[in-house]
PDB file of C-alpha atoms in Angstrom:
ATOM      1  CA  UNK A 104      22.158   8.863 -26.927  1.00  0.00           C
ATOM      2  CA  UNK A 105      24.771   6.829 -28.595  1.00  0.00           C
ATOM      3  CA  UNK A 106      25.793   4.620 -25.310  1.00  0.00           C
ATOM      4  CA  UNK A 107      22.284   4.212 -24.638  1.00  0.00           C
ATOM      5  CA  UNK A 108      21.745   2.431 -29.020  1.00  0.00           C
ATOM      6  CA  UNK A 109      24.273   1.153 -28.336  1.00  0.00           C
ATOM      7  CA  UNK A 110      23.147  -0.772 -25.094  1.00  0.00           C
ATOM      8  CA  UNK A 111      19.830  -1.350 -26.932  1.00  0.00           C
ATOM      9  CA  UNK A 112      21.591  -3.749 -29.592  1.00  0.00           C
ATOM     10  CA  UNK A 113      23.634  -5.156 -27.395  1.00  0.00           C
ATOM     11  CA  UNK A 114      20.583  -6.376 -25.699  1.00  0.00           C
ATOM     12  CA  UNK A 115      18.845  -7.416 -28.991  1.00  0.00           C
ATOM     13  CA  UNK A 116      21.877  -9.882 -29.814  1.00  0.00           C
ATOM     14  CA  UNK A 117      22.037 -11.025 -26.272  1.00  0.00           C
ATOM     15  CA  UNK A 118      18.252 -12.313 -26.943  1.00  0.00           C
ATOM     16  CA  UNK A 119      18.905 -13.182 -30.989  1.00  0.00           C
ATOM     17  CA  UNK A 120      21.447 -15.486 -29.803  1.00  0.00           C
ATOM     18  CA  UNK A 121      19.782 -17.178 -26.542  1.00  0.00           C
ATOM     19  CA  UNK A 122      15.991 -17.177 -28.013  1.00  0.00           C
ATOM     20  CA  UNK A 123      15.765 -16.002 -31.543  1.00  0.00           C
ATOM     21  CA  UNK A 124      17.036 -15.217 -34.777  1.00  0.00           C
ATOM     22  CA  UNK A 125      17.650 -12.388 -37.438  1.00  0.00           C
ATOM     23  CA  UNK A 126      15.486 -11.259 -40.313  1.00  0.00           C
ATOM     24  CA  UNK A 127      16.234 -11.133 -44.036  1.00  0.00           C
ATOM     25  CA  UNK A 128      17.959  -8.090 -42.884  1.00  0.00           C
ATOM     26  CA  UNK A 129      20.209  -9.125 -40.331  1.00  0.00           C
ATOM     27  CA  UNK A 130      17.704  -7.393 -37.487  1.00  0.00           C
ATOM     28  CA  UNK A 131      16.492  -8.775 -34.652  1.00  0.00           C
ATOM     29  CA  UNK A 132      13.058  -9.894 -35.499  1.00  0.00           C
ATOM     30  CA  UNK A 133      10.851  -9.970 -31.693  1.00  0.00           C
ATOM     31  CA  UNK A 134       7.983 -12.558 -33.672  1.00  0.00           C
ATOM     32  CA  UNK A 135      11.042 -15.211 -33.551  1.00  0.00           C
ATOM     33  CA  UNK A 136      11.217 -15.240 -29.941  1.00  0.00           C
ATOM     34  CA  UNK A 137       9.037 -18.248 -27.962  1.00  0.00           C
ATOM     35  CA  UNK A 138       5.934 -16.826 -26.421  1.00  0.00           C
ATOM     36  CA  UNK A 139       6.170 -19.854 -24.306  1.00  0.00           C
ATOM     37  CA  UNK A 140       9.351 -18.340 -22.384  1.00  0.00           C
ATOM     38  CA  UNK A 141       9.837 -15.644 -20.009  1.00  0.00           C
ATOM     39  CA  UNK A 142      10.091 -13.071 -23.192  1.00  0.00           C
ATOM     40  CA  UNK A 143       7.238 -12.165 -25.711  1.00  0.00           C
ATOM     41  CA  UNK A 144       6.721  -9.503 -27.792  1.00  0.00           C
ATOM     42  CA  UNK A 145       5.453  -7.510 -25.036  1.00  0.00           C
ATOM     43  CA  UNK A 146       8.520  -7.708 -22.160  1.00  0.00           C
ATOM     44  CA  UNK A 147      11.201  -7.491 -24.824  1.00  0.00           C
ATOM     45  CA  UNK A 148      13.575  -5.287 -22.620  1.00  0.00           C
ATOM     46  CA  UNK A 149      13.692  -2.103 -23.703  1.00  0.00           C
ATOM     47  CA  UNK A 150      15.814   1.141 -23.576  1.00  0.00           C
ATOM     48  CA  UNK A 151      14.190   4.531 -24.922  1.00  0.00           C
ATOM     49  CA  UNK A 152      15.618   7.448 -24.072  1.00  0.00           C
ATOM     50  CA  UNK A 153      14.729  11.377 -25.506  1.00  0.00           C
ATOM     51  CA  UNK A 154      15.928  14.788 -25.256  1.00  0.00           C
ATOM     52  CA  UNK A 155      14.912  16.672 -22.573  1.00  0.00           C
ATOM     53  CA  UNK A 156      16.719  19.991 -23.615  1.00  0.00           C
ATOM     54  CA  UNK A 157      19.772  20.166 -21.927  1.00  0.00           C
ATOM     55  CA  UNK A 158      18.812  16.603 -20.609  1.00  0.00           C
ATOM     56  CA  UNK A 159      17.824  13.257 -21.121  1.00  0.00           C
ATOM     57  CA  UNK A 160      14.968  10.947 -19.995  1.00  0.00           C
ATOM     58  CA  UNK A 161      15.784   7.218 -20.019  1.00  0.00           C
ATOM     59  CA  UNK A 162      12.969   4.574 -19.843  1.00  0.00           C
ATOM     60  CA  UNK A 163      13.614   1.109 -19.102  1.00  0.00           C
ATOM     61  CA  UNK A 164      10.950  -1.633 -19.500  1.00  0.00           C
ATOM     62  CA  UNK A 165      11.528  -5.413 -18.883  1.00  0.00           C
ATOM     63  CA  UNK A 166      12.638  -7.982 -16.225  1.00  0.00           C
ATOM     64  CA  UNK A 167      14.218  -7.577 -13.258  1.00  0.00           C
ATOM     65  CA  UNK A 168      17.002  -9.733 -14.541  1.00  0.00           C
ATOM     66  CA  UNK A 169      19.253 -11.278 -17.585  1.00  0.00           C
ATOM     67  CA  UNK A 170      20.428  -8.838 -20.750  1.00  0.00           C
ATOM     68  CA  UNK A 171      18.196  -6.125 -20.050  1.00  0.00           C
ATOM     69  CA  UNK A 172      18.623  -5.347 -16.677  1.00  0.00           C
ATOM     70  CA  UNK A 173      22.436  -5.804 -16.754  1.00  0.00           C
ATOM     71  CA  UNK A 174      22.362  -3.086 -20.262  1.00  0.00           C
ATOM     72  CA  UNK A 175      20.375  -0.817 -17.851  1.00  0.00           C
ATOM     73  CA  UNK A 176      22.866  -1.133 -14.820  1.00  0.00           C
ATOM     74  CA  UNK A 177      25.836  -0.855 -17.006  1.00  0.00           C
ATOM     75  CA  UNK A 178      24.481   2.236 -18.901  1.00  0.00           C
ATOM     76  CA  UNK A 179      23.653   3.913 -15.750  1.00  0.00           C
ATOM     77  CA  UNK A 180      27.479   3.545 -14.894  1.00  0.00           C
ATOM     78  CA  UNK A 181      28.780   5.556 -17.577  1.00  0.00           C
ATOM     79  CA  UNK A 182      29.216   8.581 -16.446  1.00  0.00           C
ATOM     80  CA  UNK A 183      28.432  10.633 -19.423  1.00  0.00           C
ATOM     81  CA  UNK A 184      24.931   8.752 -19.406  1.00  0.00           C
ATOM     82  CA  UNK A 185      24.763   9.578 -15.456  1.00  0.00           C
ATOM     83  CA  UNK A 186      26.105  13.039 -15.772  1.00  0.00           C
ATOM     84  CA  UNK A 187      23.493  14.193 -18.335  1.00  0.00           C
ATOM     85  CA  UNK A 188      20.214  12.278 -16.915  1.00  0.00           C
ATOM     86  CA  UNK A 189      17.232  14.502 -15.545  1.00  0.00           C
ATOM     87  CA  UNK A 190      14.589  11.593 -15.522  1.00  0.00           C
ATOM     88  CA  UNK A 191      14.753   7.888 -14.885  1.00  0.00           C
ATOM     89  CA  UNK A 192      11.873   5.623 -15.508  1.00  0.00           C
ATOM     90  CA  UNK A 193      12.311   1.651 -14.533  1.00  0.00           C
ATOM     91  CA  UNK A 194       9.377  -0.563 -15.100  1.00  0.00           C
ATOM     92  CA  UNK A 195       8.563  -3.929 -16.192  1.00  0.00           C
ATOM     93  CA  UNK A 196       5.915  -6.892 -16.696  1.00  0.00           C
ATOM     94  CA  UNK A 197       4.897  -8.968 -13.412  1.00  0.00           C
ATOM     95  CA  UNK A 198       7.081 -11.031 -13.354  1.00  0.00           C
ATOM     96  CA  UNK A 199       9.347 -12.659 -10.568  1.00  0.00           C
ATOM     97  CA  UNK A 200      10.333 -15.573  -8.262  1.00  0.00           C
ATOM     98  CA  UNK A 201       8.532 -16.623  -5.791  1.00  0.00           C
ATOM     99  CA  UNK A 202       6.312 -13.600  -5.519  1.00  0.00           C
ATOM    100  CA  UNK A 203       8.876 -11.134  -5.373  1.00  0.00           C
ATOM    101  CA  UNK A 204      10.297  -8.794  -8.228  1.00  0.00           C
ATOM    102  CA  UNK A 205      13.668  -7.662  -6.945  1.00  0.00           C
ATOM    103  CA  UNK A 206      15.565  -4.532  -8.334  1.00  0.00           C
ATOM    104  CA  UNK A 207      19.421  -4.968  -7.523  1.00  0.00           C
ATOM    105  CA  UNK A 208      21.360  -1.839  -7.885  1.00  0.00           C
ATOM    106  CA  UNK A 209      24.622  -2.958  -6.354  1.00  0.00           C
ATOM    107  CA  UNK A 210      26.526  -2.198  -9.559  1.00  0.00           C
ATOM    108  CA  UNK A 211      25.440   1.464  -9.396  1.00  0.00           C
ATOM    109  CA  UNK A 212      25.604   1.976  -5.948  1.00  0.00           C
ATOM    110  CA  UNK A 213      29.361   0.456  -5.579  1.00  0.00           C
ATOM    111  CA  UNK A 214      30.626   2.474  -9.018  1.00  0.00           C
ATOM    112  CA  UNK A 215      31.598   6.089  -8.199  1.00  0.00           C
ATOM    113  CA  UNK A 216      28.819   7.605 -10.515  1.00  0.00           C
ATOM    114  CA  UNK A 217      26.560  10.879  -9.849  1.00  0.00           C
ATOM    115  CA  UNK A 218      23.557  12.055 -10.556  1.00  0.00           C
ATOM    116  CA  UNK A 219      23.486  15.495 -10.216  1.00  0.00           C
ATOM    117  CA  UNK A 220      20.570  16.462 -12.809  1.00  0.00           C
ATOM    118  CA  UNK A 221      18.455  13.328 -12.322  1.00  0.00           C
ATOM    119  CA  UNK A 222      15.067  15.386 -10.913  1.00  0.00           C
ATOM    120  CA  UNK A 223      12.921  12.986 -11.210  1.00  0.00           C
ATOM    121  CA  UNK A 224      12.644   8.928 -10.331  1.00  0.00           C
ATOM    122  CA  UNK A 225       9.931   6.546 -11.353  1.00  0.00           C
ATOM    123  CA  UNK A 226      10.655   2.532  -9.954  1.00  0.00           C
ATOM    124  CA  UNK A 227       7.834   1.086 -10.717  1.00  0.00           C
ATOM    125  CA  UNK A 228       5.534   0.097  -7.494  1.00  0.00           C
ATOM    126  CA  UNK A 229       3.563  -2.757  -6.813  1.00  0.00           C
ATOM    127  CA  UNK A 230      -0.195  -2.902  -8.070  1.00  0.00           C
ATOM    128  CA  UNK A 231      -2.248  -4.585  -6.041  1.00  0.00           C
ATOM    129  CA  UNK A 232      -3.491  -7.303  -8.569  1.00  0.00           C
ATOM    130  CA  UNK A 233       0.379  -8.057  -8.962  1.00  0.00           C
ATOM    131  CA  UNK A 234       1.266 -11.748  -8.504  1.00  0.00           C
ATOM    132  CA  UNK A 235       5.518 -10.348  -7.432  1.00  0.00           C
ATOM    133  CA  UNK A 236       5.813  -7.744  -5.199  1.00  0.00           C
ATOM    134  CA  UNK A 237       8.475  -4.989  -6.165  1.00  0.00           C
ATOM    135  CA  UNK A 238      11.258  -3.998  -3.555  1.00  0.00           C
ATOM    136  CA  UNK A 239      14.883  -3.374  -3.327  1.00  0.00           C
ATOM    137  CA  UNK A 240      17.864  -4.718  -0.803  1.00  0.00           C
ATOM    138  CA  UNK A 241      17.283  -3.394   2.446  1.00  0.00           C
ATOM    139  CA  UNK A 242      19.584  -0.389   2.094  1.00  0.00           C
ATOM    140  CA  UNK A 243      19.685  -0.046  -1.363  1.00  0.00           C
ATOM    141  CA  UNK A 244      17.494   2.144  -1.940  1.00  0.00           C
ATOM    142  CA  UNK A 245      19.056   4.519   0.593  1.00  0.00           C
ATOM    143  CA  UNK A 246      22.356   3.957  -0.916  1.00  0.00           C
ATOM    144  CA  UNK A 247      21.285   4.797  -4.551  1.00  0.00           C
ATOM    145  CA  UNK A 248      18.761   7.985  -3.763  1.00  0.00           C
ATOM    146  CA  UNK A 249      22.850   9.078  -1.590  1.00  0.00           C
ATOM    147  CA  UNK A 250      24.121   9.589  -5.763  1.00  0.00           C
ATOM    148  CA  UNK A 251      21.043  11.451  -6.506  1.00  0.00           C
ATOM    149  CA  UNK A 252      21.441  14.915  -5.072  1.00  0.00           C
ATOM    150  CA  UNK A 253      18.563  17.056  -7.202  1.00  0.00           C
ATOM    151  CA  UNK A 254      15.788  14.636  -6.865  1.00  0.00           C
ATOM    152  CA  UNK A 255      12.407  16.605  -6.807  1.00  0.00           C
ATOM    153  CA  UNK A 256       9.939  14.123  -8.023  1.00  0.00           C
ATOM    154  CA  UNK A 257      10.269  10.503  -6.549  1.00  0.00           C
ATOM    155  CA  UNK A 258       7.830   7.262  -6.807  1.00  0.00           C
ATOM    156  CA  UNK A 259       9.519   4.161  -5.336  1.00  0.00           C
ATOM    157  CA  UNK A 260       8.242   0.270  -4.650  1.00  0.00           C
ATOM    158  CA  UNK A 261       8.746   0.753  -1.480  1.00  0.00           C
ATOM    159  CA  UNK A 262       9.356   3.061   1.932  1.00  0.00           C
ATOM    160  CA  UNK A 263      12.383   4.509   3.000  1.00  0.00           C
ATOM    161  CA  UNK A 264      14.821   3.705   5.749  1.00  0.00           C
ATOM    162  CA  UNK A 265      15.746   6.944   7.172  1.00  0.00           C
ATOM    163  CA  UNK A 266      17.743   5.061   9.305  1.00  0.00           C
ATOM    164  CA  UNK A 267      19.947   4.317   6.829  1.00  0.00           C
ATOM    165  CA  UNK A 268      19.863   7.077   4.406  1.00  0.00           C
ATOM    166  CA  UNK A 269      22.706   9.890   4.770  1.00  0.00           C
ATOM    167  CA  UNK A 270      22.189  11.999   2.262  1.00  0.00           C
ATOM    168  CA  UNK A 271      19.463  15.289   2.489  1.00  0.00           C
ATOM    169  CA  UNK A 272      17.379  15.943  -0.237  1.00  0.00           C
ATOM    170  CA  UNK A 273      17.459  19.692  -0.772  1.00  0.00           C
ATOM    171  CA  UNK A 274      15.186  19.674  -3.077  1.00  0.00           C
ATOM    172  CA  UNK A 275      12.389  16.793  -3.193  1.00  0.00           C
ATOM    173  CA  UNK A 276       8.989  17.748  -3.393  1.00  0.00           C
ATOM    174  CA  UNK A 277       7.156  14.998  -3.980  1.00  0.00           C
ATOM    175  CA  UNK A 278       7.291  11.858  -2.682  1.00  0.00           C
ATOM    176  CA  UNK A 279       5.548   8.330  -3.095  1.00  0.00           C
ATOM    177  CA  UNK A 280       6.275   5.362  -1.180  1.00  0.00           C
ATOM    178  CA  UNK A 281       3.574   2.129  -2.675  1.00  0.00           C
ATOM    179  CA  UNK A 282       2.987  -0.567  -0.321  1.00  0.00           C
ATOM    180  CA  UNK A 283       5.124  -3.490   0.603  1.00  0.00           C
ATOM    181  CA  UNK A 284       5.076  -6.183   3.457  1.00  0.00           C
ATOM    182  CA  UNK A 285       6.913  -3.704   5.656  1.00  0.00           C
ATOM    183  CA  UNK A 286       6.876  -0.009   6.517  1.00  0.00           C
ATOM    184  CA  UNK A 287      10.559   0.452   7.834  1.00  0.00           C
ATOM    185  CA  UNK A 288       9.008   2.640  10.502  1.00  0.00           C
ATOM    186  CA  UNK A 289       8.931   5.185   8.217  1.00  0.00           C
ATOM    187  CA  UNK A 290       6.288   7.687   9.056  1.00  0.00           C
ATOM    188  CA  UNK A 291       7.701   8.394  12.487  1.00  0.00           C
ATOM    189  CA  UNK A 292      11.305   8.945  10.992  1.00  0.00           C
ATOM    190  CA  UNK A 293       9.929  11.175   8.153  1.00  0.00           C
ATOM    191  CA  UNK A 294       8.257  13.410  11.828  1.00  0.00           C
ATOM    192  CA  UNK A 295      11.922  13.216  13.339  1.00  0.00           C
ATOM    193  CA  UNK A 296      14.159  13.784  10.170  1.00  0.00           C
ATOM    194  CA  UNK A 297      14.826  17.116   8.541  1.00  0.00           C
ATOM    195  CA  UNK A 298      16.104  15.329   5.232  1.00  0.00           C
ATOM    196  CA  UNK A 299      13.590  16.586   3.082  1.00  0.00           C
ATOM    197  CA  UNK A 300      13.424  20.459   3.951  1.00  0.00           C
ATOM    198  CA  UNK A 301      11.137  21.306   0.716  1.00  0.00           C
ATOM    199  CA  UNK A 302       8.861  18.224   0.732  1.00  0.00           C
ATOM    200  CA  UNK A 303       5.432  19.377   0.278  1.00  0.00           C
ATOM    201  CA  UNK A 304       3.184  16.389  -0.302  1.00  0.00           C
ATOM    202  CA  UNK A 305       3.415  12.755   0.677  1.00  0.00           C
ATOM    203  CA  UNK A 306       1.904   9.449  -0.779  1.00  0.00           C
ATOM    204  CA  UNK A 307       2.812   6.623   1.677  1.00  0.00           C
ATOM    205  CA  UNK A 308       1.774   3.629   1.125  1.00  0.00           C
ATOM    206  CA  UNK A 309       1.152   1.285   4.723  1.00  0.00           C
ATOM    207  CA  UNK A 310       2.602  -2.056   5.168  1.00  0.00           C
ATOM    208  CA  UNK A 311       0.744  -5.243   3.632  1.00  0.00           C
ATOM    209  CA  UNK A 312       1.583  -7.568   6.516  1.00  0.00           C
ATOM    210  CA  UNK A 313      -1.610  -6.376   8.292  1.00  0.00           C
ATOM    211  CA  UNK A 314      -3.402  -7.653   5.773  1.00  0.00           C
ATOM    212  CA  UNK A 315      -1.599 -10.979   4.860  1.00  0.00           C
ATOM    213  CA  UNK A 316      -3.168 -12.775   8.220  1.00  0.00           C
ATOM    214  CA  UNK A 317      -6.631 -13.161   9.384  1.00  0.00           C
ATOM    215  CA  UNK A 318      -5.264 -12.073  13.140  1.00  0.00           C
ATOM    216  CA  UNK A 319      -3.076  -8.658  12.277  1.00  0.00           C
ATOM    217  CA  UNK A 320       0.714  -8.807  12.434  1.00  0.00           C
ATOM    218  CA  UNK A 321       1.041  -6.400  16.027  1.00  0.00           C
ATOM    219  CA  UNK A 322       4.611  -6.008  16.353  1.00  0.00           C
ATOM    220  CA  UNK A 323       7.568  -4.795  14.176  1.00  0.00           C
ATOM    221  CA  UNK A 324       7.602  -2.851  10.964  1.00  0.00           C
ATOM    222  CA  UNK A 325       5.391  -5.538   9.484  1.00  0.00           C
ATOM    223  CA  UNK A 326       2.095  -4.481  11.075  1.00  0.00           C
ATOM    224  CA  UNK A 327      -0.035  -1.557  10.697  1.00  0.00           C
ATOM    225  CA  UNK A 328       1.309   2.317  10.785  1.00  0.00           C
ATOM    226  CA  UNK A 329      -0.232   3.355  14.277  1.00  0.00           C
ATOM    227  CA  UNK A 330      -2.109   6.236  14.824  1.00  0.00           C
ATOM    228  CA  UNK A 331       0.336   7.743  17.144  1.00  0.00           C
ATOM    229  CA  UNK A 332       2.869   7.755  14.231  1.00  0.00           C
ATOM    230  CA  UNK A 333       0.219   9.611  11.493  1.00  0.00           C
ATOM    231  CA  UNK A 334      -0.488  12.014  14.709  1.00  0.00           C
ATOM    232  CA  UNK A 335       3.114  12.276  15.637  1.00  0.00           C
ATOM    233  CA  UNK A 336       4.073  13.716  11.668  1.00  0.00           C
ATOM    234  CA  UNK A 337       0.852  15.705  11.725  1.00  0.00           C
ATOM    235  CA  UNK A 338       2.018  18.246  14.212  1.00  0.00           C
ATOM    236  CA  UNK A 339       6.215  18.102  13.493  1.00  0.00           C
ATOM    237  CA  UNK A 340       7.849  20.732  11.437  1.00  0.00           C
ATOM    238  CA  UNK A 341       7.792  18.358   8.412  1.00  0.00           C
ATOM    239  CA  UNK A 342       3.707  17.975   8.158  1.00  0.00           C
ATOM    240  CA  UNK A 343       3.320  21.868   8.885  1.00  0.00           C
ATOM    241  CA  UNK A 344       5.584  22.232   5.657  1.00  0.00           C
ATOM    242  CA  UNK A 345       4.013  19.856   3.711  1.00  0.00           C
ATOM    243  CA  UNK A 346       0.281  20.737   1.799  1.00  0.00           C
ATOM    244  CA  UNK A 347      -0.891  16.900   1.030  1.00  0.00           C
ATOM    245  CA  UNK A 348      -0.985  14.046   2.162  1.00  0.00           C
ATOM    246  CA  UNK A 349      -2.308  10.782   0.277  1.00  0.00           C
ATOM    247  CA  UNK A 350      -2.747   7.360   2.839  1.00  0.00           C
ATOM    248  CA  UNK A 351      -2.693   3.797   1.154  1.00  0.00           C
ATOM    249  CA  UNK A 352      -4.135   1.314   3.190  1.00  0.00           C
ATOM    250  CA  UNK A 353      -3.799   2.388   6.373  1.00  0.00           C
ATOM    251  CA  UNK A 354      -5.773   0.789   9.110  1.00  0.00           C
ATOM    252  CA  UNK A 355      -7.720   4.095  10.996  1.00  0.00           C
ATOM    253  CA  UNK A 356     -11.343   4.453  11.681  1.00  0.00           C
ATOM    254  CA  UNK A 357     -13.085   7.198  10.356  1.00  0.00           C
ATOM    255  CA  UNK A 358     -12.529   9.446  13.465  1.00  0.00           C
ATOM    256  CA  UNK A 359      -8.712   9.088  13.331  1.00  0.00           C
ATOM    257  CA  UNK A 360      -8.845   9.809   9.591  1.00  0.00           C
ATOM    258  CA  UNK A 361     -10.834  12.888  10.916  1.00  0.00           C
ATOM    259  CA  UNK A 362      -8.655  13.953  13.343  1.00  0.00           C
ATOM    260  CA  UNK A 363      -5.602  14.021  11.507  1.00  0.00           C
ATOM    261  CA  UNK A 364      -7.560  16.453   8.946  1.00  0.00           C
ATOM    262  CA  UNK A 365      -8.828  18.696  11.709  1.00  0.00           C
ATOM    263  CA  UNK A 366      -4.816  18.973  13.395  1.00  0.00           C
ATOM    264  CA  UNK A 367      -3.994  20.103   9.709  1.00  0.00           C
ATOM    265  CA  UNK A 368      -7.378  21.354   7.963  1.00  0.00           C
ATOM    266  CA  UNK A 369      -4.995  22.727   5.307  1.00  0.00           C
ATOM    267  CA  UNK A 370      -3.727  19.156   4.082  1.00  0.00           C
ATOM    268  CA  UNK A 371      -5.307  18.069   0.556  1.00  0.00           C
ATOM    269  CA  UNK A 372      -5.859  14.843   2.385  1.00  0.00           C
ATOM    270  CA  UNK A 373      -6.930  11.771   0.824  1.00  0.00           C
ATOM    271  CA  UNK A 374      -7.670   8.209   1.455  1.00  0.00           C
ATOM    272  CA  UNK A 375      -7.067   5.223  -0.866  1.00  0.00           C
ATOM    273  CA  UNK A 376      -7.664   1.671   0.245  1.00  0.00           C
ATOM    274  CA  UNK A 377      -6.042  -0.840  -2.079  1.00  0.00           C
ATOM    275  CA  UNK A 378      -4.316  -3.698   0.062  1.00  0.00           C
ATOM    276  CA  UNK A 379      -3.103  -6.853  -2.045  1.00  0.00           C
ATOM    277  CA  UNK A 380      -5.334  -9.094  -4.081  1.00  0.00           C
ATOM    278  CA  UNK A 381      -6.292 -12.223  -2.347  1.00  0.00           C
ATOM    279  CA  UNK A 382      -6.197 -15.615  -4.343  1.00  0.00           C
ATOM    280  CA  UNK A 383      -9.624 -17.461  -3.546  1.00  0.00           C
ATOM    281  CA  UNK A 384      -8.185 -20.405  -2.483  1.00  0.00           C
ATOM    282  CA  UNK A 385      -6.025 -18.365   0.732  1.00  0.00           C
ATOM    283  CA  UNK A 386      -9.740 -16.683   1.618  1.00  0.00           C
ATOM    284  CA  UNK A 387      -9.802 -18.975   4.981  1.00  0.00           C
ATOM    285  CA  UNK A 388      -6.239 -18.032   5.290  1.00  0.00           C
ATOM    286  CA  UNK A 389      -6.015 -14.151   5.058  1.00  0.00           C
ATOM    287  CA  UNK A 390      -7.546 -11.265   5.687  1.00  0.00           C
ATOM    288  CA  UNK A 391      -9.998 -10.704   2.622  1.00  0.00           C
ATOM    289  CA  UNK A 392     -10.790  -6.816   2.526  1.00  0.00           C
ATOM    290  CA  UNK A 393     -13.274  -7.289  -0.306  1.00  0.00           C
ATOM    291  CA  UNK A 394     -15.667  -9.589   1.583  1.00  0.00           C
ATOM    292  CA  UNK A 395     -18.321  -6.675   2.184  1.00  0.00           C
ATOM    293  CA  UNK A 396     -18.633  -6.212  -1.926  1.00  0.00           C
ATOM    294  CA  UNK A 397     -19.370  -9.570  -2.656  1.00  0.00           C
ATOM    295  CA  UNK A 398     -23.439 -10.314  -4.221  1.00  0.00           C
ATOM    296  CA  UNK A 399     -25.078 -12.257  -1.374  1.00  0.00           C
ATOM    297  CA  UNK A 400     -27.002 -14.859  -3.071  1.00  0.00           C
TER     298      UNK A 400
END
């Protein structure tokens, strides 16, 4: 708890001495910052952690970037702080460049740190009003989830790579992977792999790119989840195992979703459809999934 204060002020008189200024008291006072700039009282990074009994859960909200991020990265490095971790929460306003919020890890994943009590990992995903869509590296994410051993609950920005990650997750239960503007294939791994041996339900959210063009994106990782794929998981090993599965903007018909319930009637199966806002002026541009709720006048 002390490194983790500690980390807090240091961020406070990172952002004293680039935007604001001290109180009567010598404290950081957040009204002196410029609610023109990229921090307001609202995204002032923040580090809160709390006891967990023999454990500690460590929020982090604020950008992707500058002192907060790098007092989160560094924190996570010291292994007394990574040793003693059971739950990790990273969040943060909208915010980005060029429509894409970027989480860069590298520090932790190149430092020879462990996680061996983390059970549970929130990265904030992408909501679908977003203006910045939330991802890590290719690989990163892999790397990273390699230092966390006990993982049980997971939510990340994006889907896996099983391609590229090496470690097996004994003992995740629960996994969510929100929408980006790829899939990494990852449906049809998860039906081959045997990395997740006690993973019971799955939220997997489908690639974007499908709905980013007004003639879908066929080819690559970019378009659509096929059928084949949700069949091909359906009757593995892994979807026998698991009791739930949750599909985000998926492009099926109503008789696939059907037939994936009747191959496992025992699956809490559920449907959400929530693909990326469109701005009105790209509506001739994109595929606009909303059209059929607009009032016809």
């Amino acid at each position: 708890m002390a490194i983790i204060g500690q980390s807090q002020q240091t961020i406070n008189a990172q952002l004293v001495e680039e935007f604001g200024e001290e109180d009567d008291f010598g404290e950081f006072d957040p009204s002196s910052l410029p609610r023109t700039g990229w921090f307001i009282d609202n995204d002032h990074p923040q580090l809160r952690a709390s006891h967990l009994g023999d454990v500690l859960a460590l929020d982090y909200y604020g950008p992707d970037y500058g002192p907060g991020w790098d007092a989160l990265l560094k924190t996570l490095c010291e292994p007394e702080v990574a040793r003693t971790l059971g739950s990790l929460r990273i969040g943060g306003p909208d915010q980005g460049a060029n429509g894409s919020r970027i989480y860069m890890f590298e520090d932790v994943i190149s430092s020879d740190v462990t996680f061996p009590n983390l059970s549970t990992l929130w990265i904030r995903p992408t909501d679908p009003g977003d203006h910045n869509c939330s991802y890590l590296e290719d690989g990163e994410l892999e790397a990273m989830l390699s230092q966390m051993p006990s993982l049980q609950l997971v939510t990340l920005p994006q889907p896996l790579d099983l391609t590229k990650l090496k470690t097996r997750l004994e003992k995740l239960e629960y996994l969510e992977c929100a929408s980006t503007y790829r899939h990494y294939h990852f449906i049809t791994g998860l039906a081959e792999s045997d990395l997740f041996p006690a993973l019971t339900f799955l939220d997997f959210g489908d690639s974007w790119g499908a709905w980013n063009s007004l003639q879908e994106l066929a080819q690559g990782d970019v378009a659509a989840t096929s059928f084949a794929d949700y069949e091909k998981l359906a009757r593995s090993v892994v979807g026998e195992r698991m009791r739930g599965l949750r599909l985000r903007n998926a492009r099926l018909s109503k008789a696939e979703y059907q037939k994936l319930q009747a191959i496992r009637p025992d699956w809490q199966f559920s449907v959400v459809l929530a693909p990326p806002h469109v701005y009105v002026s790209h509506w001739d541009k994109t595929d606009f999934p909303y059209e059929h709720l607009l009032v016809e006048k």
